[in-house]
Tab-separated table of C-alpha atoms and ligand atoms in Angstrom:
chain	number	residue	atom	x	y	z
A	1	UNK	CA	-21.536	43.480	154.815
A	2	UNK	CA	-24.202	43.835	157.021
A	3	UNK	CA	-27.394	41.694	158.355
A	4	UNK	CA	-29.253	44.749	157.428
A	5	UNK	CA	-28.766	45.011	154.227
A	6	UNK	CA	-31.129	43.631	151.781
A	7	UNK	CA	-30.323	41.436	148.765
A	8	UNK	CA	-30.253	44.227	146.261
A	9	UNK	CA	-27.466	46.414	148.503
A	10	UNK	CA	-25.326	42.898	148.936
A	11	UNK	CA	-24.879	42.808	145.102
A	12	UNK	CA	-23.774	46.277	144.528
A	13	UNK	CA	-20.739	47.241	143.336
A	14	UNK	CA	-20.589	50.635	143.633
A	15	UNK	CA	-18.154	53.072	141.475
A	16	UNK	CA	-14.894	54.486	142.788
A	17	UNK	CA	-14.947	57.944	142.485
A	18	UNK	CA	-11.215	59.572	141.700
A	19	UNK	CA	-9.777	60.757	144.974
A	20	UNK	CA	-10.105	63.958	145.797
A	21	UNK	CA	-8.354	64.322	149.271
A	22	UNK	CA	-7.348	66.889	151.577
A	23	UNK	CA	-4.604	66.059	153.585
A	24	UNK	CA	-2.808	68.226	151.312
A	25	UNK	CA	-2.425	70.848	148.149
A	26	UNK	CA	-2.257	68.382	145.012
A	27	UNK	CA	-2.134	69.922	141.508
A	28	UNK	CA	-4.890	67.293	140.649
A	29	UNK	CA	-4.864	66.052	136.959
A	30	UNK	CA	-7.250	62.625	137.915
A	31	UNK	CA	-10.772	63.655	138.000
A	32	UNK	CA	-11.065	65.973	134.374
A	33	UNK	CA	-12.260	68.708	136.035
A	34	UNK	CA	-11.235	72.161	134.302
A	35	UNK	CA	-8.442	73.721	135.330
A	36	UNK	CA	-10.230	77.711	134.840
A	37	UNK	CA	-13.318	79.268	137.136
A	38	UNK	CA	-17.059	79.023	136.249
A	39	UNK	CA	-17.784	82.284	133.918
A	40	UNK	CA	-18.274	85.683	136.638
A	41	UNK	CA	-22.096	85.685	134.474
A	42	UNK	CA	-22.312	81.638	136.153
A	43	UNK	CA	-21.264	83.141	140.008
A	44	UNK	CA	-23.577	86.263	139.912
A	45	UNK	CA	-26.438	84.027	139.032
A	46	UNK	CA	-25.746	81.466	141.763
A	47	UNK	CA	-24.876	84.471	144.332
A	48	UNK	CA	-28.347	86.080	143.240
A	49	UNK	CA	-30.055	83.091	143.800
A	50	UNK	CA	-29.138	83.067	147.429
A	51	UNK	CA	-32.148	84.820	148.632
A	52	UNK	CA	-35.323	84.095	150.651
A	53	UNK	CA	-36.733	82.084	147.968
A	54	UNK	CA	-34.937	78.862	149.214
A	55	UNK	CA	-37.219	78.511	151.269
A	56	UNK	CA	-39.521	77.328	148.437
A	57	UNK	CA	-39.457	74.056	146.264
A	58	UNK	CA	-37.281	74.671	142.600
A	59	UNK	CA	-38.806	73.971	139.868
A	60	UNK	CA	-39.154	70.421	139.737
A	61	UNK	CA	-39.611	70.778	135.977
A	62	UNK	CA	-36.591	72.873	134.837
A	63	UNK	CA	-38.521	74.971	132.598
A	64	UNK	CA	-36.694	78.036	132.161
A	65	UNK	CA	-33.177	76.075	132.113
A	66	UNK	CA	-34.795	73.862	129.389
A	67	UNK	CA	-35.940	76.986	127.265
A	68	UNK	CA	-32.678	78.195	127.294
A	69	UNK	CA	-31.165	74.899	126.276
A	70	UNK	CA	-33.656	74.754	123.848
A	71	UNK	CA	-33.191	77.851	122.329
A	72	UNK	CA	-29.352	76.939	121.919
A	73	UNK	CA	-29.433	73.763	120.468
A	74	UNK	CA	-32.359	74.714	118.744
A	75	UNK	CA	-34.838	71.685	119.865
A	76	UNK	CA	-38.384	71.787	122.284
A	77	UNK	CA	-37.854	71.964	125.438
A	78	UNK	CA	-40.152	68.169	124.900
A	79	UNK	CA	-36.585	67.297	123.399
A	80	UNK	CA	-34.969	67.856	126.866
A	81	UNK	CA	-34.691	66.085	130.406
A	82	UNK	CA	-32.485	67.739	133.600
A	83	UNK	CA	-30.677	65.777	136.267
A	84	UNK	CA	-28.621	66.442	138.767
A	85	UNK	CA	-25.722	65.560	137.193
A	86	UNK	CA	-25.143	63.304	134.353
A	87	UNK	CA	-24.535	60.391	136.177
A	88	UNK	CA	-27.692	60.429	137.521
A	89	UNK	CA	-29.161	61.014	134.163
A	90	UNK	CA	-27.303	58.301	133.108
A	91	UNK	CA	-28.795	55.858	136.050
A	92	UNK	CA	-31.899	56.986	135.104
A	93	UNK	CA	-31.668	56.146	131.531
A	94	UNK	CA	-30.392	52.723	132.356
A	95	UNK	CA	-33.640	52.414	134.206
A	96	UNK	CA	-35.929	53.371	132.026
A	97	UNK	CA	-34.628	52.268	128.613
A	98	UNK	CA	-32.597	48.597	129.410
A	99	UNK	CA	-34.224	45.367	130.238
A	100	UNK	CA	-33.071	42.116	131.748
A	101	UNK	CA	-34.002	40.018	129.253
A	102	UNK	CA	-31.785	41.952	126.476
A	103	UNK	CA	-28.072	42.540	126.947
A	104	UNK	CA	-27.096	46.208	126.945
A	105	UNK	CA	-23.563	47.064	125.084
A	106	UNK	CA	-20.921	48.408	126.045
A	107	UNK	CA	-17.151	48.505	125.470
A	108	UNK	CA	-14.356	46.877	128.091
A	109	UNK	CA	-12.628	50.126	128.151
A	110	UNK	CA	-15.092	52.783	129.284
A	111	UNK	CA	-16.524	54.687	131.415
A	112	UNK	CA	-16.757	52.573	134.205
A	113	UNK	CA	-20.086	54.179	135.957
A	114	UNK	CA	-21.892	51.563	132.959
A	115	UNK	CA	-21.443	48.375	134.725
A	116	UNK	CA	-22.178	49.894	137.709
A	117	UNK	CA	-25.580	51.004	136.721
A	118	UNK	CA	-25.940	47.649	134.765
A	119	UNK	CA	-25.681	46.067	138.283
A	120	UNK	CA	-27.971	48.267	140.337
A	121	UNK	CA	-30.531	47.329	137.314
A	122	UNK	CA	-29.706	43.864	137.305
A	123	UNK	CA	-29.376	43.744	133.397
A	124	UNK	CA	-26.491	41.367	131.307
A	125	UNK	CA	-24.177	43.563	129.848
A	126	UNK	CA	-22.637	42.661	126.643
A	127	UNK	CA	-19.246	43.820	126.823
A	128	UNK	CA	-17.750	44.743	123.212
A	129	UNK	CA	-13.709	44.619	123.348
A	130	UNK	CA	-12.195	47.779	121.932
A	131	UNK	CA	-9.937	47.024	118.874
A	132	UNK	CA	-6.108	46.839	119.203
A	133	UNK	CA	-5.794	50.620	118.906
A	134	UNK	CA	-8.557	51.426	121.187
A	135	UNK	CA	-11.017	52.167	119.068
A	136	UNK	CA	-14.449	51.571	119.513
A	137	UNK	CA	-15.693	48.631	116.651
A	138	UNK	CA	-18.447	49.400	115.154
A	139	UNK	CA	-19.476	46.140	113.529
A	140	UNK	CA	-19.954	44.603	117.109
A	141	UNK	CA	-22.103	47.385	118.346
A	142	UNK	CA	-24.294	47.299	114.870
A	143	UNK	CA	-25.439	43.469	116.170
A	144	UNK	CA	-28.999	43.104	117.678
A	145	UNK	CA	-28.962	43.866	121.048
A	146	UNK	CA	-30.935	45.709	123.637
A	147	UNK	CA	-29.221	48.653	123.972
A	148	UNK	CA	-26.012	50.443	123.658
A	149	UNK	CA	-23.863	53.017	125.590
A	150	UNK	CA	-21.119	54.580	124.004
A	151	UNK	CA	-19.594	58.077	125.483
A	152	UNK	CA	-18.169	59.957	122.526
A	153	UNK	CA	-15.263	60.364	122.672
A	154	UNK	CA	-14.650	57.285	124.971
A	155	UNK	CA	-13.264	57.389	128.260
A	156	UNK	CA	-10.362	57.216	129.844
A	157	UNK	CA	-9.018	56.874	126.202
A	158	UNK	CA	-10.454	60.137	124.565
A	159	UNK	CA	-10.239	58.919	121.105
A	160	UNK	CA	-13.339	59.493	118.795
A	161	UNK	CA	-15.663	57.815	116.899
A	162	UNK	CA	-16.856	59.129	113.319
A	163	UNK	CA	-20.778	60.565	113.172
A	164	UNK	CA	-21.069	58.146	110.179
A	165	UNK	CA	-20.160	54.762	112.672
A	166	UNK	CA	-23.084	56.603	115.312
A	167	UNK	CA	-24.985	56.275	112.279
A	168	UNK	CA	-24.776	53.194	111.419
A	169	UNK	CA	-25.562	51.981	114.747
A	170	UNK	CA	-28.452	53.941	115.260
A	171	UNK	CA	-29.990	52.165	111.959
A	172	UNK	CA	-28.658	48.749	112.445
A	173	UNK	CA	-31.379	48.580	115.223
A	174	UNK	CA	-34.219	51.302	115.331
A	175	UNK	CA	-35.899	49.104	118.236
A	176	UNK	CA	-33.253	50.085	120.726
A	177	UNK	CA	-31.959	52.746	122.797
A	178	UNK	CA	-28.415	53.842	121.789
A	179	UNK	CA	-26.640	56.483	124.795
A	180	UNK	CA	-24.177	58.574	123.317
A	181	UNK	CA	-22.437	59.959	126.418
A	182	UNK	CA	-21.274	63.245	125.164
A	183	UNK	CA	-19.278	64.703	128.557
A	184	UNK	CA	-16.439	65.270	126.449
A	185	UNK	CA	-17.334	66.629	123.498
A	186	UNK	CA	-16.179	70.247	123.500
A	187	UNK	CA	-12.846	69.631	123.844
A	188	UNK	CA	-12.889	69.256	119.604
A	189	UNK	CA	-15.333	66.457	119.126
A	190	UNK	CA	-18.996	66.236	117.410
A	191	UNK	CA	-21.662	66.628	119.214
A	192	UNK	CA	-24.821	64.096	117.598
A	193	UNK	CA	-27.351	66.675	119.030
A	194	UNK	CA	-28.941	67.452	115.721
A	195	UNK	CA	-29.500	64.112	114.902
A	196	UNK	CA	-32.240	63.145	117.444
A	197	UNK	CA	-34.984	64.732	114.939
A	198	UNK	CA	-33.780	61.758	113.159
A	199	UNK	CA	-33.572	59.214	115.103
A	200	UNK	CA	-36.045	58.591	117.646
A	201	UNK	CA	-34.052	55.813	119.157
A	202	UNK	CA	-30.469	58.470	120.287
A	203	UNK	CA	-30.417	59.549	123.316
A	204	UNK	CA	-27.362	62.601	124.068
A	205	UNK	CA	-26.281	63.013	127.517
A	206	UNK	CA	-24.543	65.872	128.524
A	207	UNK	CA	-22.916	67.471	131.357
A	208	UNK	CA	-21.587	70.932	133.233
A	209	UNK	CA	-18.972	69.541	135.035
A	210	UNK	CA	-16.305	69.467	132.246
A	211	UNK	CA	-16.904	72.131	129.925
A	212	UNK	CA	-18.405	74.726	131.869
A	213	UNK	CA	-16.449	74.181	134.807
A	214	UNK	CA	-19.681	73.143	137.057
A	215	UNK	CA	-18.816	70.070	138.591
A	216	UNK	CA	-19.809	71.517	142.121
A	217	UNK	CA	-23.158	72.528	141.169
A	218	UNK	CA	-24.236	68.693	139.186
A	219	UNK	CA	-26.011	69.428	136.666
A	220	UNK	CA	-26.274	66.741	133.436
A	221	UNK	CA	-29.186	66.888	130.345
A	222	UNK	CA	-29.486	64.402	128.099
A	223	UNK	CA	-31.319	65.421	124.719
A	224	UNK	CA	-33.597	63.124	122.810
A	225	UNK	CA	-37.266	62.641	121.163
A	226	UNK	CA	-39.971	63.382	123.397
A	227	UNK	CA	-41.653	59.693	123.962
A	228	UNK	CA	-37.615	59.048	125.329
A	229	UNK	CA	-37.826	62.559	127.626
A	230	UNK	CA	-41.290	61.301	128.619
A	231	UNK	CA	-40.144	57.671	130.307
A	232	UNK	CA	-37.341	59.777	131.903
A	233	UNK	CA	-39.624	61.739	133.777
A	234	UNK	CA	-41.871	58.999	134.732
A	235	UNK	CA	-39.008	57.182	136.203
A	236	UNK	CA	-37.550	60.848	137.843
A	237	UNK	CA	-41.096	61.479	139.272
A	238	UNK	CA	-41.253	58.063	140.974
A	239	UNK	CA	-37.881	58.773	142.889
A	240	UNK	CA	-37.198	62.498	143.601
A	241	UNK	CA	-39.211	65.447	141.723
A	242	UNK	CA	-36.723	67.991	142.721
A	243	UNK	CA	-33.498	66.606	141.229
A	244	UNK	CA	-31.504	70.198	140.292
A	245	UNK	CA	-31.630	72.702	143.300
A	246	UNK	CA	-32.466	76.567	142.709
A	247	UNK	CA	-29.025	77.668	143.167
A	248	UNK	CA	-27.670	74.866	140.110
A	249	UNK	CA	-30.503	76.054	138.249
A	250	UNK	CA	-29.476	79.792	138.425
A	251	UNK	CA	-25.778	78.795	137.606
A	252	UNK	CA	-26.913	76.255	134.861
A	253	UNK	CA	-28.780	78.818	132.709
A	254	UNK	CA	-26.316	81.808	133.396
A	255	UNK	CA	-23.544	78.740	132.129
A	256	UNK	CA	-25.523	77.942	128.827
A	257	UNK	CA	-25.807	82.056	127.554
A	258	UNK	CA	-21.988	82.462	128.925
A	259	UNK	CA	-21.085	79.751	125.833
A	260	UNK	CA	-18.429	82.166	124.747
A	261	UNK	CA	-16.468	82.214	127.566
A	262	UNK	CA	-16.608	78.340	127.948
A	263	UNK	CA	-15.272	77.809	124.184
A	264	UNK	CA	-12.563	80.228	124.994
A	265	UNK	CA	-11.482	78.297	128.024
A	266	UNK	CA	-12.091	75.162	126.058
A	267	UNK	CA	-9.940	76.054	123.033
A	268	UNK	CA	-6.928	77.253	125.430
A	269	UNK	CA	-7.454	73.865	127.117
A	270	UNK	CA	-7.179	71.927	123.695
A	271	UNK	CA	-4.044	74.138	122.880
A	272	UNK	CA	-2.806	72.841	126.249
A	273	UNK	CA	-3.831	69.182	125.742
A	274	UNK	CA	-1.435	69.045	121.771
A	275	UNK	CA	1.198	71.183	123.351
A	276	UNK	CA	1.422	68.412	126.325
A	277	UNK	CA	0.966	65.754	123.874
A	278	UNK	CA	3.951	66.839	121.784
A	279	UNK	CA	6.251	67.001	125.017
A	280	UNK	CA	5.270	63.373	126.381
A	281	UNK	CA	5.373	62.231	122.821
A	282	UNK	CA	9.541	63.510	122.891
A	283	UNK	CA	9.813	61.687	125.904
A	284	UNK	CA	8.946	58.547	124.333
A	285	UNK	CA	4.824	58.094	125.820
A	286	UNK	CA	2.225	56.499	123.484
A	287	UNK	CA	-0.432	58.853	123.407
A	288	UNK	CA	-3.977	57.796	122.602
A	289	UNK	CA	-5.561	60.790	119.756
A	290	UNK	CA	-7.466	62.515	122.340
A	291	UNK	CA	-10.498	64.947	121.804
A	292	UNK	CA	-10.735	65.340	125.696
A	293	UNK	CA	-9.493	67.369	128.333
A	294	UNK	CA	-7.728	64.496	129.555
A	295	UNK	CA	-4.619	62.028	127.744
A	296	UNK	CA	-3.938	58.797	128.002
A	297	UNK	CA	-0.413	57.694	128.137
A	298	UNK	CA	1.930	54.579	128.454
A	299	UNK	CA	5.687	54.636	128.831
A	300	UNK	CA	7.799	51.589	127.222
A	301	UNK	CA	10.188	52.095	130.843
A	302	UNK	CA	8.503	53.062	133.430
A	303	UNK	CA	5.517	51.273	134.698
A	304	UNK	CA	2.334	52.908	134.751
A	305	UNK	CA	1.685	52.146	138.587
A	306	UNK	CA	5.231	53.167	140.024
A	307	UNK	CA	4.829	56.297	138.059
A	308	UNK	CA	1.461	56.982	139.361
A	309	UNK	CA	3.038	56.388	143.158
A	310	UNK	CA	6.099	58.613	142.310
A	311	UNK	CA	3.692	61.262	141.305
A	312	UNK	CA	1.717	61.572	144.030
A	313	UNK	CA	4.412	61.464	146.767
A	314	UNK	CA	5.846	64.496	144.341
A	315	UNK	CA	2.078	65.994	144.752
A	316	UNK	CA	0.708	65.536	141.774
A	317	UNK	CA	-2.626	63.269	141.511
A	318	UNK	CA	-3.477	61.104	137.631
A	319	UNK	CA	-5.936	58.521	137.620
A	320	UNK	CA	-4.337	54.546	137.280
A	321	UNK	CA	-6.916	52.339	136.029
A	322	UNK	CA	-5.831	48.515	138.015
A	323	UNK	CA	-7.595	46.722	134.938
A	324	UNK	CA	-6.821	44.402	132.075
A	325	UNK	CA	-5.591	45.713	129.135
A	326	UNK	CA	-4.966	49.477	130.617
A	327	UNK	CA	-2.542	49.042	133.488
A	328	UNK	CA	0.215	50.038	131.460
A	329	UNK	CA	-1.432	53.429	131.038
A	330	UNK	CA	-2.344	56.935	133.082
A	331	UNK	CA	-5.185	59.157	132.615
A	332	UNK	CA	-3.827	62.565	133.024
A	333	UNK	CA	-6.375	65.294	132.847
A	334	UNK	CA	-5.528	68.609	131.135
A	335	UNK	CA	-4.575	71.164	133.709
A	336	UNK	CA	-3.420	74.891	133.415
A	337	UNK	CA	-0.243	75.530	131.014
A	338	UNK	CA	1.482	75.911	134.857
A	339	UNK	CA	0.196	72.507	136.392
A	340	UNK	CA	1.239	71.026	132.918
A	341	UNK	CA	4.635	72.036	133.124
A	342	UNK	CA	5.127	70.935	136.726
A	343	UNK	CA	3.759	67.420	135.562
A	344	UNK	CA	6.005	67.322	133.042
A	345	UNK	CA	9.532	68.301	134.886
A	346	UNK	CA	8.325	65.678	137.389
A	347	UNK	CA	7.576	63.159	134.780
A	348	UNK	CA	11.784	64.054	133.512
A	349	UNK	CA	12.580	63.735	136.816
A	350	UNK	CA	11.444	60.144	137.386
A	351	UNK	CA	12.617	59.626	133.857
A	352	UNK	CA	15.828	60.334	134.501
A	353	UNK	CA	16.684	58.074	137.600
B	6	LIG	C1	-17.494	62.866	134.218
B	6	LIG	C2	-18.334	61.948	133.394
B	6	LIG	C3	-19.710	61.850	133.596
B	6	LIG	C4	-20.374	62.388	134.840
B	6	LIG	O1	-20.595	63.683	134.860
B	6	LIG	P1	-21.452	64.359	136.014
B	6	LIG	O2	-22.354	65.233	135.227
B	6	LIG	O3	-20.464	65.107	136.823
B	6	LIG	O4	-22.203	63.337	136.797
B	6	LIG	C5	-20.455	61.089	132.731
B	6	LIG	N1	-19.879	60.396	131.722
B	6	LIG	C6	-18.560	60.435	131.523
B	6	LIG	C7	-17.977	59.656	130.399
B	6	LIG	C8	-17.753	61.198	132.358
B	6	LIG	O5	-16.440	61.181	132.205
């Protein structure tokens, strides 16, 4: 606290990032990054870009990264907004979209970054209790509201939820906004992409950092109809018109044509993920039905926080969520098959004693 804060800065309460420290090597399964190296077509791009050109201003409306996203997902580049990263496409949305007078929905058990921006924008968050099996309810998020947020799959749980239940939401209320946070979705989900020709009221954020191995360079898009992609860049061009540097830009667009390499990594990843799945599930875990690159596990004997400890001081780093409902449970993100192994022996280990 400080007497030089003002009022807005006293309320905050900002988000925790996952640690990543460097007092020593960790194999570190607690932030979902991926385990494998940007595509060598993502590095030449970014090592081209060094050149005398930083001198000058990027682009401060992404139009060559948004043609090439547009040709991919075949959309307008109208359809498209950039940010440097998607959390900040994310705050921005929550800006632009969500009013105080309106609750905006979300579930208990999500990405916690929501509340967070719910705070900075003052608005009353309606928070919608995942069912018993962690699965996002549908019926509660089809109630009048104004707005919803739902990251597909969900976070730290990875389960799912069906393109029919995004639906259904999207038509129980055309008047709102409804955020379908897609970070994870190419580790075997559905991407809702398409349907924003349909529904005026989606909005899809996206992001490099998982998939495509970017998490350095933050970069996030979110897709939607143009009138949405229009009050995005108002509220972007009243805070910073330069958002995504020259170098991101480079690596984002090499990152978008290298798609085949990323959906190689990602399938070896998902191989990874039910191989690791099947192991923990012999060793008695309860493993949520992830379409991540991350699990999340519980253990009827060993307590979620001790074996978060016990891992760490044996060098390995998971995330432990200190929060109703979860604290029986780790999110451990998918490494290599090498770093899985070595979590796993050390999970036998601490078994065993
Ligand atoms: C990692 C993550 C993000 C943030 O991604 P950045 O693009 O790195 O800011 C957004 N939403 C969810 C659900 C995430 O897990």
């Amino acid at each position: 606290m400080s007497k030089y804060w003002n009022e807005r800065i006293h309320k905050l309460e900002p988000y925790v990032p996952g640690e990543q420290p460097k007092d020593r090597r960790y194999i570190k399964l607690n932030t979902n990054e991926n385990p494998y190296p940007p595509s060598p077509g993502v590095l030449a791009a970014i090592k081209e870009a060094v050149n005398d050109q930083l001198r000058l201003y990027p682009d401060p409306n992404e139009d060559e990264l948004r043609a090439t996203l547009a040709k991919y997902y075949q959309l307008s580049s109208d359809n498209i907004f950039v940010g440097n990263g998607s959390d900040e496409v994310l705050a921005f949305s929550f800006m632009t979209f969500f009013s105080p007078d309106r609750p905006v929905m979300f579930a208990d058990i999500t990405y916690s970054f929501y509340k967070v921006f719910a705070n900075l924008c003052e608005l009353k968050p309606e928070i919608i209790p995942l069912d018993d099996t962690f699965q996002i309810p549908v019926g509660a998020f089809r109630e009048p509201s104004g707005g919803a947020v739902i990251p597909n799959p969900n976070a730290p749980t990875g389960q799912e939820i069906a393109v029919q239940s995004i639906k259904d939401i999207l038509e129980a209320d055309r008047n709102r906004v409804v955020i379908i946070d897609e970070a994870y979705v190419n580790f075997g989900g559905t991407s809702v992409v398409p349907l924003i020709k349909e529904y005026p009221n989606l909005l899809v954020v996206q992001t490099l950092s998982k998939y495509s191995a970017l998490a350095g360079i933050r970069v996030g898009y979110a897709f939607g109809d143009s009138e949405l992609i229009q009050g995005l860049n108002r509220l972007k061009n009243s805070i910073n018109s330069y958002t995504v540097d020259r170098l991101a830009l480079a690596g984002a667009k090499a990152a978008i044509e290298d798609d085949h390499y990323y959906n190689q990594m990602a399938q070896h990843v998902i191989q990874t993920r039910e191989n690791a799945v099947k192991r923990l599930a012999g060793m008695g875990f309860t493993i949520i039905p992830s379409k991540a690159n991350f699990i999340f596990i519980s253990h009827p004997d060993y307590k979620a926080e001790d074996l978060f400890h016990k891992l760490r001081e044996k060098g390995i780093l998971v995330r432990y969520f200190n929060q109703p409902r979860i604290s029986d449970y780790l999110r451990v993100s998918i490494g290599s098959d090498e770093e899985m192994d070595q979590f796993i022996l050390a999970v036998q280990e601490l078994l065993s004693h």
